[in-house]
């Protein structure tokens, strides 16, 4: 009997100074969709009040703290230690992907270097995260979408989306228009893979929806259907032609 393929082994490296402890539950639920969080480390000065919230939940998620005392101001030893550990893990060759949890653009070069080595990088940070870091990752997830209040359907419906629907409309319309299809229909799964390649931070939750199909249904210029086998597909909605009436003499 053939054994099931093992989930990708992931190294989760958290910048405690640039990530809220409130995302912890949602963070590891999201990472579980990608693979196995084999390495779980967090970097910061846990002797201070700033990282105390993380210190209170380390045991719950089996996160190993990497204590860095702030001996001098302006010198971020935590960032340096995180980068050193990432390089060590990368060159050991036992990790299939990295989850970098930070909103700091200083990790842009680290993410780019890891991907140059053929290893995936998943970024987790706030909406304020600079585009350079977001685009350096294979996929970037906004941590606002991982907060407890963003998990329930009622809360999502009541909350204001992080981005407008018109923004999603522009991205989806552009991607669909660039896909060559004989009958105009494009599979939703293929659109999802293209989104991952062209817009690493695209996420239906950013627009207030749980799934991509729910988001597509709300865009008036797109039409969602299913194949005979039940797979969802999308195409631009055909324009409705106005009826031309003949003038009576």
CSV table of C-alpha atoms in Angstrom, one decimal:
chain,number,residue,atom,x,y,z
A,1,UNK,CA,0.0,0.0,0.0
A,2,UNK,CA,1.5,3.3,-1.1
A,3,UNK,CA,1.9,5.9,1.6
A,4,UNK,CA,0.3,9.3,1.3
A,5,UNK,CA,2.6,12.1,0.1
A,6,UNK,CA,3.9,14.2,3.0
A,7,UNK,CA,2.8,17.8,3.3
A,8,UNK,CA,5.4,20.4,2.5
A,9,UNK,CA,7.7,21.1,5.5
A,10,UNK,CA,7.5,24.8,6.4
A,11,UNK,CA,9.6,27.1,8.5
A,12,UNK,CA,7.5,29.8,10.3
A,13,UNK,CA,9.6,32.7,11.3
A,14,UNK,CA,7.8,35.5,13.1
A,15,UNK,CA,9.0,39.1,13.7
A,16,UNK,CA,7.4,39.8,17.0
A,17,UNK,CA,8.0,43.6,16.6
A,18,UNK,CA,6.0,43.7,13.4
A,19,UNK,CA,3.2,41.2,14.0
A,20,UNK,CA,0.3,41.2,16.4
A,21,UNK,CA,-0.2,38.2,18.7
A,22,UNK,CA,-4.0,38.4,17.9
A,23,UNK,CA,-3.4,36.7,14.6
A,24,UNK,CA,-1.8,33.6,16.1
A,25,UNK,CA,-4.8,31.3,15.8
A,26,UNK,CA,-5.7,32.4,12.3
A,27,UNK,CA,-2.1,32.4,11.2
A,28,UNK,CA,-1.5,28.7,12.0
A,29,UNK,CA,-4.9,27.7,10.6
A,30,UNK,CA,-3.9,29.4,7.3
A,31,UNK,CA,-0.4,27.8,7.3
A,32,UNK,CA,-2.0,24.4,7.8
A,33,UNK,CA,-3.7,24.9,4.4
A,34,UNK,CA,-0.2,25.2,2.8
A,35,UNK,CA,1.7,22.5,4.7
A,36,UNK,CA,3.2,21.4,8.0
A,37,UNK,CA,4.7,24.1,10.3
A,38,UNK,CA,7.7,22.0,11.1
A,39,UNK,CA,9.8,24.9,12.4
A,40,UNK,CA,8.1,27.6,14.6
A,41,UNK,CA,10.3,30.4,15.8
A,42,UNK,CA,9.6,34.0,16.9
A,43,UNK,CA,12.1,36.8,17.3
A,44,UNK,CA,12.0,39.7,19.7
A,45,UNK,CA,12.7,41.1,23.1
A,46,UNK,CA,10.3,39.3,25.3
A,47,UNK,CA,11.6,41.0,28.5
A,48,UNK,CA,9.7,44.2,27.4
A,49,UNK,CA,6.0,44.9,27.2
A,50,UNK,CA,5.9,45.2,23.4
A,51,UNK,CA,6.2,41.4,22.9
A,52,UNK,CA,4.4,40.3,26.1
A,53,UNK,CA,1.3,39.3,24.2
A,54,UNK,CA,3.3,36.8,22.2
A,55,UNK,CA,5.0,35.5,25.3
A,56,UNK,CA,1.7,34.6,26.7
A,57,UNK,CA,0.7,32.3,23.9
A,58,UNK,CA,4.0,30.7,22.8
A,59,UNK,CA,3.2,27.3,24.5
A,60,UNK,CA,-0.2,27.1,22.8
A,61,UNK,CA,1.3,27.0,19.3
A,62,UNK,CA,4.6,25.4,20.2
A,63,UNK,CA,6.5,28.5,19.1
A,64,UNK,CA,10.2,28.6,20.1
A,65,UNK,CA,11.2,32.2,21.2
A,66,UNK,CA,14.5,33.6,20.1
A,67,UNK,CA,15.2,36.2,22.8
A,68,UNK,CA,17.1,39.3,21.6
A,69,UNK,CA,17.7,42.0,24.2
A,70,UNK,CA,17.6,45.5,23.0
A,71,UNK,CA,21.0,46.6,24.2
A,72,UNK,CA,21.1,49.6,21.9
A,73,UNK,CA,18.5,51.6,20.0
A,74,UNK,CA,18.4,51.6,16.3
A,75,UNK,CA,20.0,48.2,16.0
A,76,UNK,CA,17.5,45.4,15.2
A,77,UNK,CA,19.2,42.3,16.4
A,78,UNK,CA,15.9,40.3,16.0
A,79,UNK,CA,15.8,40.9,12.2
A,80,UNK,CA,19.5,39.9,11.8
A,81,UNK,CA,18.9,36.7,13.8
A,82,UNK,CA,15.8,35.8,11.8
A,83,UNK,CA,17.8,36.2,8.6
A,84,UNK,CA,20.7,34.1,9.9
A,85,UNK,CA,18.3,31.3,10.9
A,86,UNK,CA,16.5,31.4,7.6
A,87,UNK,CA,19.8,31.0,5.7
A,88,UNK,CA,20.8,28.2,8.0
A,89,UNK,CA,17.5,26.4,7.4
A,90,UNK,CA,17.6,27.0,3.7
A,91,UNK,CA,21.1,25.5,3.2
A,92,UNK,CA,20.3,22.5,5.3
A,93,UNK,CA,17.9,21.6,2.6
A,94,UNK,CA,15.2,20.1,4.8
A,95,UNK,CA,12.6,22.8,4.4
A,96,UNK,CA,10.2,23.0,1.5
A,97,UNK,CA,8.9,26.6,2.2
A,98,UNK,CA,9.2,29.6,4.4
A,99,UNK,CA,6.5,31.6,6.1
A,100,UNK,CA,7.8,35.1,7.0
A,101,UNK,CA,5.5,36.9,9.3
A,102,UNK,CA,6.3,40.6,9.3
A,103,UNK,CA,5.2,43.9,7.7
A,104,UNK,CA,8.8,45.0,7.4
A,105,UNK,CA,10.2,45.7,3.9
A,106,UNK,CA,13.7,44.8,5.3
A,107,UNK,CA,12.9,41.1,4.5
A,108,UNK,CA,12.3,41.7,0.8
A,109,UNK,CA,15.9,40.6,-0.1
A,110,UNK,CA,15.6,37.6,2.1
A,111,UNK,CA,12.4,36.5,0.4
A,112,UNK,CA,13.8,37.1,-3.0
A,113,UNK,CA,17.0,35.1,-2.2
A,114,UNK,CA,15.1,32.1,-0.9
A,115,UNK,CA,12.9,32.0,-4.0
A,116,UNK,CA,16.0,32.2,-6.2
A,117,UNK,CA,17.0,28.9,-4.6
A,118,UNK,CA,13.8,27.4,-5.8
A,119,UNK,CA,12.0,27.4,-2.4
A,120,UNK,CA,8.6,29.0,-1.9
A,121,UNK,CA,8.1,32.0,0.4
A,122,UNK,CA,4.7,32.9,1.9
A,123,UNK,CA,4.5,36.3,3.5
A,124,UNK,CA,2.1,37.4,6.2
A,125,UNK,CA,1.8,41.1,7.1
A,126,UNK,CA,-0.5,44.1,7.4
A,127,UNK,CA,-2.0,46.1,4.6
A,128,UNK,CA,0.7,48.7,5.1
A,129,UNK,CA,3.4,46.2,4.1
A,130,UNK,CA,5.4,47.7,1.2
A,131,UNK,CA,4.8,46.3,-2.2
A,132,UNK,CA,8.4,45.2,-2.6
A,133,UNK,CA,8.1,42.6,0.1
A,134,UNK,CA,4.6,41.5,-1.0
A,135,UNK,CA,5.7,40.8,-4.5
A,136,UNK,CA,8.9,39.1,-3.4
A,137,UNK,CA,6.7,36.3,-1.9
A,138,UNK,CA,5.0,33.6,-3.9
A,139,UNK,CA,1.9,34.5,-2.0
A,140,UNK,CA,1.2,37.2,0.5
A,141,UNK,CA,-1.7,37.1,3.1
A,142,UNK,CA,-2.9,40.2,4.9
A,143,UNK,CA,-3.0,39.5,8.6
A,144,UNK,CA,-6.1,41.6,8.9
A,145,UNK,CA,-7.9,38.7,7.3
A,146,UNK,CA,-6.6,36.4,10.0
A,147,UNK,CA,-7.9,38.3,13.0
A,148,UNK,CA,-10.7,36.6,15.1
A,149,UNK,CA,-13.3,39.1,14.0
A,150,UNK,CA,-12.5,38.4,10.3
A,151,UNK,CA,-13.2,34.6,10.6
A,152,UNK,CA,-17.0,34.6,11.0
A,153,UNK,CA,-19.4,35.3,8.1
A,154,UNK,CA,-21.5,37.7,10.1
A,155,UNK,CA,-18.4,39.7,11.1
A,156,UNK,CA,-17.2,39.8,7.5
A,157,UNK,CA,-20.6,41.1,6.3
A,158,UNK,CA,-20.6,43.9,8.9
A,159,UNK,CA,-17.0,44.9,8.4
A,160,UNK,CA,-15.8,47.2,5.7
A,161,UNK,CA,-13.7,45.3,3.2
A,162,UNK,CA,-9.9,46.1,3.1
A,163,UNK,CA,-10.2,46.8,-0.7
A,164,UNK,CA,-13.1,47.8,-3.0
A,165,UNK,CA,-14.9,45.4,-5.3
A,166,UNK,CA,-13.9,47.5,-8.3
A,167,UNK,CA,-10.2,46.7,-7.6
A,168,UNK,CA,-10.9,43.0,-7.8
A,169,UNK,CA,-13.0,43.6,-10.9
A,170,UNK,CA,-10.0,45.2,-12.7
A,171,UNK,CA,-7.6,42.4,-11.8
A,172,UNK,CA,-9.9,39.6,-12.7
A,173,UNK,CA,-11.1,41.2,-16.0
A,174,UNK,CA,-7.5,41.7,-17.0
A,175,UNK,CA,-6.4,38.2,-16.3
A,176,UNK,CA,-9.4,36.6,-18.1
A,177,UNK,CA,-8.9,38.8,-21.1
A,178,UNK,CA,-5.3,37.6,-21.4
A,179,UNK,CA,-6.3,33.9,-21.4
A,180,UNK,CA,-6.8,32.4,-24.8
A,181,UNK,CA,-10.0,30.4,-24.8
A,182,UNK,CA,-12.0,29.0,-27.7
A,183,UNK,CA,-15.4,29.5,-26.2
A,184,UNK,CA,-14.7,32.3,-23.9
A,185,UNK,CA,-15.0,30.2,-20.7
A,186,UNK,CA,-12.0,29.8,-18.3
A,187,UNK,CA,-11.9,27.4,-15.4
A,188,UNK,CA,-12.0,29.1,-12.0
A,189,UNK,CA,-9.1,27.0,-10.8
A,190,UNK,CA,-6.9,28.2,-13.6
A,191,UNK,CA,-7.8,31.8,-12.9
A,192,UNK,CA,-6.8,31.1,-9.3
A,193,UNK,CA,-3.4,29.8,-10.3
A,194,UNK,CA,-2.9,32.9,-12.6
A,195,UNK,CA,-3.8,35.2,-9.7
A,196,UNK,CA,-1.1,33.6,-7.6
A,197,UNK,CA,1.5,34.3,-10.3
A,198,UNK,CA,0.4,37.8,-11.2
A,199,UNK,CA,-0.9,39.2,-7.9
A,200,UNK,CA,0.7,37.5,-4.9
A,201,UNK,CA,-1.5,39.4,-2.4
A,202,UNK,CA,-4.9,38.7,-4.1
A,203,UNK,CA,-7.3,37.2,-1.6
A,204,UNK,CA,-11.1,37.1,-1.7
A,205,UNK,CA,-11.2,37.8,2.0
A,206,UNK,CA,-9.7,41.2,1.3
A,207,UNK,CA,-12.9,42.1,-0.6
A,208,UNK,CA,-15.2,40.6,2.1
A,209,UNK,CA,-15.7,37.1,0.6
A,210,UNK,CA,-14.6,33.7,1.8
A,211,UNK,CA,-14.2,32.1,-1.7
A,212,UNK,CA,-13.1,33.3,-5.1
A,213,UNK,CA,-16.4,32.0,-6.6
A,214,UNK,CA,-18.4,34.2,-4.1
A,215,UNK,CA,-16.4,37.2,-5.2
A,216,UNK,CA,-16.9,36.5,-8.9
A,217,UNK,CA,-20.7,36.2,-8.5
A,218,UNK,CA,-20.7,39.8,-7.2
A,219,UNK,CA,-18.9,41.2,-10.2
A,220,UNK,CA,-21.5,42.3,-12.7
A,221,UNK,CA,-19.3,42.0,-15.8
A,222,UNK,CA,-18.4,38.4,-15.2
A,223,UNK,CA,-20.5,35.3,-15.5
A,224,UNK,CA,-20.0,32.1,-13.4
A,225,UNK,CA,-21.2,28.7,-14.5
A,226,UNK,CA,-20.3,25.0,-14.2
A,227,UNK,CA,-19.2,22.4,-16.6
A,228,UNK,CA,-21.1,19.1,-16.9
A,229,UNK,CA,-18.6,17.6,-14.4
A,230,UNK,CA,-19.4,20.3,-11.9
A,231,UNK,CA,-16.3,22.4,-12.2
A,232,UNK,CA,-16.8,26.2,-12.0
A,233,UNK,CA,-15.9,28.4,-15.0
A,234,UNK,CA,-16.0,32.1,-15.7
A,235,UNK,CA,-16.3,34.3,-18.8
A,236,UNK,CA,-17.0,38.0,-19.5
A,237,UNK,CA,-20.8,38.6,-19.4
A,238,UNK,CA,-22.1,39.0,-22.9
A,239,UNK,CA,-23.3,42.5,-23.6
A,240,UNK,CA,-27.0,42.9,-23.9
A,241,UNK,CA,-27.9,44.3,-27.3
A,242,UNK,CA,-30.5,47.0,-27.3
A,243,UNK,CA,-33.6,46.2,-29.4
A,244,UNK,CA,-33.9,48.5,-32.4
A,245,UNK,CA,-37.5,49.4,-33.3
A,246,UNK,CA,-38.7,50.4,-36.8
A,247,UNK,CA,-40.4,53.8,-37.2
A,248,UNK,CA,-43.9,53.6,-38.4
A,249,UNK,CA,-44.9,55.7,-41.4
